[in-house]
Short mmCIF file of C-alpha atoms in Angstrom, two decimals:
data_model
loop_
_atom_site.label_atom_id
_atom_site.label_comp_id
_atom_site.label_asym_id
_atom_site.label_seq_id
_atom_site.Cartn_x
_atom_site.Cartn_y
_atom_site.Cartn_z
CA MET A 678 4.04 -13.22 -23.24
CA LYS A 679 1.48 -11.66 -20.91
CA ILE A 680 2.97 -10.93 -17.47
CA MET A 681 1.01 -9.76 -14.45
CA PHE A 682 2.64 -8.18 -11.40
CA VAL A 683 0.73 -8.21 -8.10
CA ILE A 684 1.95 -5.72 -5.49
CA PRO A 685 0.37 -3.66 -2.69
CA SER A 686 0.99 -0.36 -4.51
CA LEU A 687 3.47 1.59 -6.61
CA GLY A 688 4.10 4.08 -3.82
CA SER A 689 7.59 5.04 -2.69
CA GLY A 690 9.57 1.91 -1.83
CA GLY A 691 12.25 -0.43 -3.13
CA ALA A 692 10.00 -3.25 -4.34
CA GLU A 693 7.72 -0.73 -6.04
CA ARG A 694 10.67 0.76 -7.90
CA VAL A 695 11.77 -2.71 -9.06
CA VAL A 696 8.30 -3.52 -10.40
CA SER A 697 8.13 -0.23 -12.32
CA LEU A 698 11.56 -0.81 -13.86
CA LEU A 699 10.87 -4.44 -14.80
CA ALA A 700 7.42 -3.60 -16.20
CA ASN A 701 8.84 -0.87 -18.42
CA SER A 702 11.71 -3.09 -19.56
CA PHE A 703 9.39 -6.01 -20.39
CA CYS A 704 7.14 -3.61 -22.31
CA ARG A 705 10.07 -2.52 -24.45
CA SER A 706 10.65 -6.20 -25.22
CA GLN A 707 7.09 -6.40 -26.60
CA HIS A 708 5.56 -8.29 -23.68
CA SER A 709 2.04 -7.43 -22.49
CA ILE A 710 2.20 -6.14 -18.91
CA VAL A 711 -0.48 -5.77 -16.22
CA ILE A 712 0.14 -4.43 -12.70
CA VAL A 713 -2.45 -5.20 -10.02
CA LEU A 714 -2.43 -2.82 -7.03
CA VAL A 715 -3.83 -4.62 -4.00
CA ALA A 716 -3.60 -2.11 -1.12
CA ASN A 717 -3.97 1.34 -2.72
CA ASP A 718 -3.63 3.19 -6.01
CA ASN A 719 -0.51 5.20 -5.12
CA ILE A 720 1.86 5.51 -8.09
CA ASP A 721 5.11 7.32 -7.35
CA TYR A 722 7.21 5.82 -10.16
CA ALA A 723 6.99 6.39 -13.89
CA VAL A 724 5.24 3.53 -15.67
CA SER A 725 4.88 3.13 -19.43
CA GLU A 726 1.52 4.10 -20.90
CA HIS A 727 1.44 0.61 -22.41
CA VAL A 728 1.27 -0.99 -18.94
CA LYS A 729 -2.26 -1.78 -17.80
CA ILE A 730 -2.82 -0.90 -14.14
CA ILE A 731 -5.71 -2.41 -12.18
CA ASN A 732 -6.55 -1.19 -8.68
CA ILE A 733 -8.56 -3.67 -6.58
CA SER A 734 -8.15 -2.01 -3.17
CA ASP A 735 -11.57 -0.34 -3.18
CA LYS A 736 -13.27 -3.70 -3.72
CA TRP A 737 -12.20 -5.26 -0.42
CA LYS A 738 -11.45 -2.37 1.95
CA SER A 739 -15.14 -1.54 2.25
CA LYS A 740 -15.82 -4.85 4.02
CA ARG A 741 -16.61 -4.40 7.68
CA PHE A 742 -14.95 -7.42 9.27
CA PHE A 743 -11.27 -8.37 9.11
CA LEU A 744 -11.83 -11.91 7.88
CA ASN A 745 -14.23 -10.66 5.20
CA LYS A 746 -11.56 -8.23 3.99
CA ILE A 747 -9.01 -11.04 3.62
CA ILE A 748 -11.45 -13.36 1.82
CA LYS A 749 -12.58 -10.59 -0.52
CA ARG A 750 -8.99 -9.50 -1.22
CA ILE A 751 -7.98 -13.03 -2.20
CA SER A 752 -11.14 -13.38 -4.26
CA CYS A 753 -10.35 -10.13 -6.13
CA ILE A 754 -6.87 -11.38 -7.00
CA HIS A 755 -8.36 -14.64 -8.26
CA GLN A 756 -10.95 -12.83 -10.35
CA VAL A 757 -8.49 -10.42 -11.98
CA VAL A 758 -6.16 -13.29 -12.88
CA LYS A 759 -9.07 -15.22 -14.36
CA SER A 760 -10.23 -12.15 -16.29
CA GLU A 761 -6.82 -11.13 -17.66
CA SER A 762 -5.50 -14.69 -18.29
CA PRO A 763 -1.78 -13.88 -17.93
CA ASP A 764 0.87 -16.44 -18.83
CA VAL A 765 2.70 -15.73 -15.60
CA VAL A 766 1.89 -13.90 -12.35
CA ILE A 767 4.72 -12.33 -10.34
CA SER A 768 3.86 -11.40 -6.77
CA PHE A 769 5.89 -9.00 -4.60
CA MET A 770 5.89 -8.51 -0.80
CA ALA A 771 5.21 -11.04 1.95
CA GLU A 772 1.48 -10.68 2.61
CA THR A 773 0.64 -10.22 -1.05
CA ASN A 774 2.67 -13.35 -1.81
CA ILE A 775 0.53 -15.29 0.64
CA ASP A 776 -2.74 -13.91 -0.75
CA THR A 777 -1.71 -14.54 -4.35
CA SER A 778 -0.55 -18.08 -3.60
CA ILE A 779 -3.97 -18.86 -2.12
CA ALA A 780 -5.81 -17.06 -4.91
CA LEU A 781 -4.09 -19.14 -7.59
CA ILE A 782 -4.66 -22.55 -6.03
CA GLY A 783 -6.38 -24.57 -8.74
CA CYS A 784 -5.33 -22.13 -11.50
CA SER A 785 -2.99 -23.25 -14.26
CA THR A 786 -1.21 -19.88 -14.47
CA THR A 787 2.50 -19.96 -13.62
CA LEU A 788 3.16 -18.17 -10.33
CA VAL A 789 6.44 -16.61 -9.19
CA VAL A 790 6.69 -15.03 -5.74
CA SER A 791 9.49 -12.64 -4.86
CA GLU A 792 10.63 -12.27 -1.26
CA ARG A 793 11.77 -8.67 -0.81
CA ASN A 794 12.68 -8.61 2.87
CA ASP A 795 13.99 -10.77 5.69
CA PRO A 796 11.60 -13.77 5.70
CA SER A 797 12.36 -14.49 9.35
CA ILE A 798 10.84 -11.11 10.26
CA ASP A 799 8.40 -10.32 7.45
CA PRO A 800 5.53 -11.05 7.91
CA GLN A 801 5.69 -10.35 11.65
CA SER A 802 2.63 -12.42 12.54
CA ARG A 803 3.33 -16.05 13.51
CA VAL A 804 -0.01 -17.05 12.04
CA LYS A 805 0.88 -15.50 8.68
CA LYS A 806 4.27 -17.22 8.75
CA LEU A 807 2.51 -20.54 9.30
CA ILE A 808 0.07 -19.87 6.46
CA ARG A 809 3.00 -18.90 4.23
CA ASN A 810 4.73 -22.20 4.95
CA ILE A 811 1.55 -24.05 3.96
CA VAL A 812 0.59 -22.16 0.80
CA TYR A 813 4.10 -21.92 -0.64
CA PHE A 814 3.52 -25.31 -2.23
CA ARG A 815 1.66 -23.41 -4.98
CA PRO A 816 4.28 -21.18 -6.72
CA GLU A 817 6.35 -22.69 -9.50
CA GLY A 818 9.20 -20.29 -8.77
CA PHE A 819 10.71 -18.11 -6.07
CA VAL A 820 12.98 -15.10 -6.56
CA PHE A 821 15.21 -14.11 -3.66
CA GLN A 822 17.70 -11.28 -3.36
CA THR A 823 20.24 -12.99 -1.09
CA ASN A 824 21.44 -16.47 -0.21
CA GLU A 825 20.49 -15.87 3.41
CA ALA A 826 16.85 -15.29 2.46
CA LYS A 827 16.84 -18.34 0.17
CA GLU A 828 18.35 -20.60 2.82
CA PHE A 829 15.66 -19.63 5.33
CA PHE A 830 13.29 -21.93 3.42
CA GLY A 831 13.41 -25.70 2.96
CA GLU A 832 14.96 -27.66 0.13
CA LYS A 833 11.77 -27.97 -1.94
CA ILE A 834 11.46 -24.18 -2.18
CA GLN A 835 15.20 -23.69 -2.73
CA GLU A 836 15.06 -26.12 -5.67
CA ARG A 837 12.45 -23.87 -7.32
CA SER A 838 14.28 -20.64 -6.63
CA THR A 839 16.87 -18.24 -7.99
CA ILE A 840 18.70 -15.16 -6.72
CA ILE A 841 18.36 -11.93 -8.71
CA LEU A 842 19.61 -8.55 -7.56
CA ASN A 843 17.60 -5.36 -7.97
CA PRO A 844 17.99 -3.51 -11.28
CA LEU A 845 19.61 -0.13 -11.50
CA GLU A 846 17.67 2.91 -12.67
CA SER A 847 18.70 3.31 -16.30
CA LYS A 848 18.78 7.13 -16.12
CA LEU A 849 21.05 7.27 -13.11
CA PRO A 850 23.46 10.25 -13.30
CA GLU A 851 27.16 9.72 -13.79
CA LYS A 852 29.50 9.97 -10.80
CA TYR A 853 30.07 13.56 -9.69
CA THR A 854 33.75 14.52 -9.97
CA GLY A 855 33.79 18.00 -8.45
CA VAL A 856 34.13 19.18 -4.86
CA ARG A 857 31.54 17.40 -2.76
CA GLU A 858 29.04 19.15 -0.53
CA LYS A 859 29.42 18.68 3.21
CA LYS A 860 26.26 16.66 3.30
CA ILE A 861 25.35 13.14 4.44
CA VAL A 862 22.28 11.52 2.89
CA ALA A 863 19.92 8.66 3.75
CA ILE A 864 17.06 7.31 1.65
CA GLY A 865 14.21 5.07 2.79
CA ARG A 866 10.72 4.90 4.18
CA LEU A 867 10.33 6.53 7.59
CA GLU A 868 9.54 3.24 9.31
CA GLU A 869 10.82 1.42 12.39
CA GLN A 870 12.76 -1.05 10.21
CA LYS A 871 15.09 1.74 9.04
CA ASN A 872 16.13 2.69 12.61
CA TYR A 873 16.40 6.43 11.99
CA PRO A 874 16.63 7.13 15.75
CA MET A 875 20.03 5.39 15.71
CA LEU A 876 21.09 7.40 12.66
CA LEU A 877 20.09 10.66 14.34
CA GLU A 878 21.98 9.78 17.52
CA ALA A 879 25.07 8.82 15.51
CA PHE A 880 24.84 11.98 13.43
CA ASP A 881 24.53 14.03 16.62
CA MET A 882 27.82 12.52 17.82
CA PHE A 883 29.42 13.07 14.41
CA HIS A 884 28.14 16.65 14.15
CA ARG A 885 29.84 17.67 17.37
CA ARG A 886 33.15 16.83 15.68
CA LYS A 887 32.12 18.07 12.22
CA PRO A 888 29.66 20.95 12.78
CA ASP A 889 29.73 22.08 9.15
CA PHE A 890 28.03 18.90 7.89
CA THR A 891 24.29 18.41 7.39
CA LEU A 892 22.09 15.31 7.13
CA GLU A 893 19.26 14.96 4.60
CA ILE A 894 16.76 12.09 4.89
CA PHE A 895 14.65 11.30 1.82
CA GLY A 896 11.39 9.38 2.29
CA ASP A 897 8.01 9.40 3.97
CA GLY A 898 6.32 7.05 6.42
CA SER A 899 4.49 6.44 9.68
CA GLN A 900 7.47 7.40 11.90
CA LYS A 901 7.73 10.94 10.54
CA GLN A 902 6.43 12.68 13.68
CA THR A 903 8.61 10.51 15.94
CA ILE A 904 11.67 11.40 13.89
CA LYS A 905 10.74 15.10 13.95
CA ARG A 906 10.48 14.94 17.73
CA ILE A 907 13.93 13.36 18.06
CA ILE A 908 15.40 16.06 15.80
CA GLU A 909 13.88 18.74 18.01
CA GLU A 910 14.93 17.04 21.25
CA ARG A 911 18.53 16.80 20.04
CA LYS A 912 18.41 20.38 18.74
CA LEU A 913 19.34 19.26 15.24
CA ASN A 914 16.76 21.37 13.39
CA ASP A 915 19.41 23.50 11.69
CA CYS A 916 21.46 20.57 10.38
CA VAL A 917 18.96 17.72 9.74
CA LYS A 918 16.32 18.01 7.03
CA LEU A 919 13.45 15.65 6.21
CA MET A 920 13.16 15.89 2.44
CA GLY A 921 10.09 13.69 1.85
CA PHE A 922 9.69 11.56 -1.27
CA CYS A 923 11.61 12.99 -4.22
CA ASN A 924 11.44 11.87 -7.87
CA ASN A 925 14.86 13.31 -8.70
CA VAL A 926 16.57 12.00 -5.57
CA HIS A 927 19.67 10.82 -7.46
CA GLU A 928 20.38 14.31 -8.75
CA ARG A 929 19.80 15.66 -5.24
CA ILE A 930 22.31 13.33 -3.55
CA ASN A 931 24.98 13.05 -6.26
CA ARG A 932 27.23 15.76 -4.82
CA SER A 933 27.02 14.49 -1.23
CA THR A 934 29.98 13.34 0.84
CA MET A 935 28.46 9.98 1.72
CA PHE A 936 25.36 7.79 1.97
CA VAL A 937 24.34 6.03 5.21
CA MET A 938 21.88 3.23 5.97
CA SER A 939 20.99 2.31 9.55
CA SER A 940 18.40 -0.44 8.96
CA ASN A 941 17.67 -3.27 11.39
CA TYR A 942 16.90 -5.57 8.46
CA GLU A 943 16.59 -5.33 4.68
CA GLY A 944 16.19 -7.41 1.58
CA MET A 945 18.42 -5.96 -1.12
CA PRO A 946 18.26 -2.18 -0.53
CA ASN A 947 17.79 -0.25 -3.77
CA ALA A 948 18.95 2.97 -2.18
CA LEU A 949 22.29 1.44 -1.22
CA ILE A 950 22.83 -0.04 -4.70
CA GLU A 951 22.06 3.30 -6.35
CA ALA A 952 24.23 5.29 -3.97
CA MET A 953 27.15 2.96 -4.68
CA ALA A 954 26.51 3.23 -8.43
CA LEU A 955 26.70 7.02 -8.09
CA GLY A 956 30.17 6.62 -6.60
CA LEU A 957 29.22 7.72 -3.09
CA PRO A 958 31.19 6.32 -0.15
CA CYS A 959 28.57 4.26 1.72
CA VAL A 960 28.14 3.14 5.33
CA SER A 961 25.56 0.44 6.06
CA THR A 962 24.54 -1.84 8.88
CA ASP A 963 25.45 -5.47 8.19
CA CYS A 964 21.80 -6.34 8.57
CA PRO A 965 19.87 -9.51 7.82
CA CYS A 966 19.06 -10.96 5.42
CA GLY A 967 22.50 -10.25 4.00
CA GLY A 968 21.80 -7.69 1.28
CA PRO A 969 24.45 -5.12 2.23
CA ARG A 970 27.20 -7.69 2.78
CA SER A 971 26.50 -9.27 -0.61
CA ILE A 972 27.46 -6.02 -2.37
CA ILE A 973 29.84 -4.33 0.10
CA GLU A 974 33.37 -5.58 0.67
CA ASN A 975 34.07 -3.98 4.02
CA LYS A 976 36.43 -0.99 3.87
CA ILE A 977 37.06 -1.62 0.17
CA ASN A 978 33.91 -0.33 -1.58
CA GLY A 979 31.96 0.63 1.54
CA ILE A 980 31.86 0.23 5.31
CA LEU A 981 29.74 -2.31 7.20
CA ILE A 982 28.86 -1.86 10.87
CA PRO A 983 26.89 -4.09 13.25
CA VAL A 984 23.14 -3.53 13.51
CA GLY A 985 22.35 -1.01 16.25
CA ASP A 986 25.97 0.14 16.63
CA THR A 987 25.49 3.88 17.12
CA ILE A 988 29.10 4.59 18.03
CA GLY A 989 30.33 2.48 15.11
CA LEU A 990 28.17 4.48 12.71
CA ALA A 991 29.43 7.80 14.04
CA GLU A 992 33.04 6.61 13.79
CA ALA A 993 32.52 5.28 10.25
CA MET A 994 31.12 8.62 9.11
CA THR A 995 34.05 10.42 10.72
CA SER A 996 36.59 8.09 9.13
CA ILE A 997 35.25 8.78 5.63
CA VAL A 998 35.72 12.51 6.18
CA ASP A 999 39.13 12.24 7.86
CA ASN A 1000 40.82 9.28 6.16
CA GLU A 1001 42.02 9.84 2.61
CA LYS A 1002 41.93 6.13 1.69
CA TYR A 1003 38.22 5.92 2.44
CA LYS A 1004 37.49 8.77 0.04
CA ASP A 1005 38.46 6.40 -2.79
CA MET A 1006 35.73 3.90 -1.84
CA GLY A 1007 33.34 5.61 -4.20
CA GLU A 1008 35.44 4.55 -7.21
CA LYS A 1009 35.24 0.90 -6.17
CA ALA A 1010 31.56 1.20 -5.25
CA GLN A 1011 30.69 2.47 -8.72
CA GLU A 1012 31.75 -0.86 -10.23
CA ILE A 1013 28.37 -2.27 -9.18
CA ARG A 1014 26.79 -0.51 -12.18
CA SER A 1015 27.60 -3.27 -14.65
CA ARG A 1016 26.45 -5.98 -12.24
CA VAL A 1017 22.92 -4.58 -11.83
CA GLU A 1018 22.31 -2.94 -15.21
CA LEU A 1019 18.57 -3.05 -15.98
CA LYS A 1020 18.74 -5.12 -19.17
CA ASN A 1021 20.96 -7.70 -17.47
CA ILE A 1022 18.55 -8.06 -14.52
CA ALA A 1023 15.46 -8.13 -16.79
CA ASP A 1024 17.09 -10.90 -18.86
CA GLN A 1025 17.72 -12.92 -15.69
CA TRP A 1026 14.02 -12.63 -14.79
CA MET A 1027 12.92 -13.72 -18.27
CA THR A 1028 15.34 -16.67 -18.29
CA PHE A 1029 13.95 -17.87 -14.95
CA ILE A 1030 10.34 -17.35 -16.05
CA SER A 1031 10.95 -19.37 -19.20
CA LYS A 1032 12.58 -22.13 -17.18
CA ILE A 1033 9.71 -22.64 -14.75
CA SER A 1034 6.71 -21.78 -16.95
CA ARG A 1035 4.08 -24.45 -17.38
#
């Protein structure tokens, strides 16, 4: 089978990691794989040499007017699908899903779109939400990560949908069993969605009680300078480090005391799944659209706090350090490994593709 993924880029991000893992897995199963990069040619994840990568960003970004860019971008997607003749196209991310749905109107190719975030928030534009509601007649299938995301849409879309969790990185290290470093870690793009200002405020409160702990934040993004300014204003320069994007992040965090996630909303956060699989005690906001609560049983294999609850986050971090029973959460968290093993998730994708293919 020839499978084409359409995604903005393969830069650092959860959806990008999923595409790279699925593409490599499908390749090993002797499928022909093409990845179309719509927004830029960034590639931060390892992709098999047998995967064909096509960058179309330079073909539409040169257009002067906004509407011309959109029309050209959709046209480029249509042309590359026509040229490559895949059996199935799988689109990732909200705006790319919209563009691809329009581009494939009138085409016989099977289309699957995958919602990777909270559909009530992403895309943010009301106009784009309206267009999405119109053009979503086109896909044969929809892949969601949570029930909450699925139930946002009407019955006709739900009838054509399935829920599949994110796959786990197959080379993930085993759980560290030695003495843990006095370090708290967070992973994710430095964007407003992740609410790092709340994390920094909570860590500031925590650090006053536990001054020997540090915080490391892995990721890059548009809010980097804002986050740096907050670190300086709170005089946290000696205990908070911005680590940037890191290819061996799992090895870097494996000895940490805990993982924290302060997001305002998420789909199914890869970083949280992987931290749990490493056996790290995890604290996460109970954010829409339900990803964290679908994998965390509160105070059993992790701790959930309300979105925006700075004090709750600081107290949760403190409780993991002080309370012996919470130190065992990592053992329970690690059980997620079997649930999201790569082959299992790839098989679920292939079963769904076979079910809805024309």
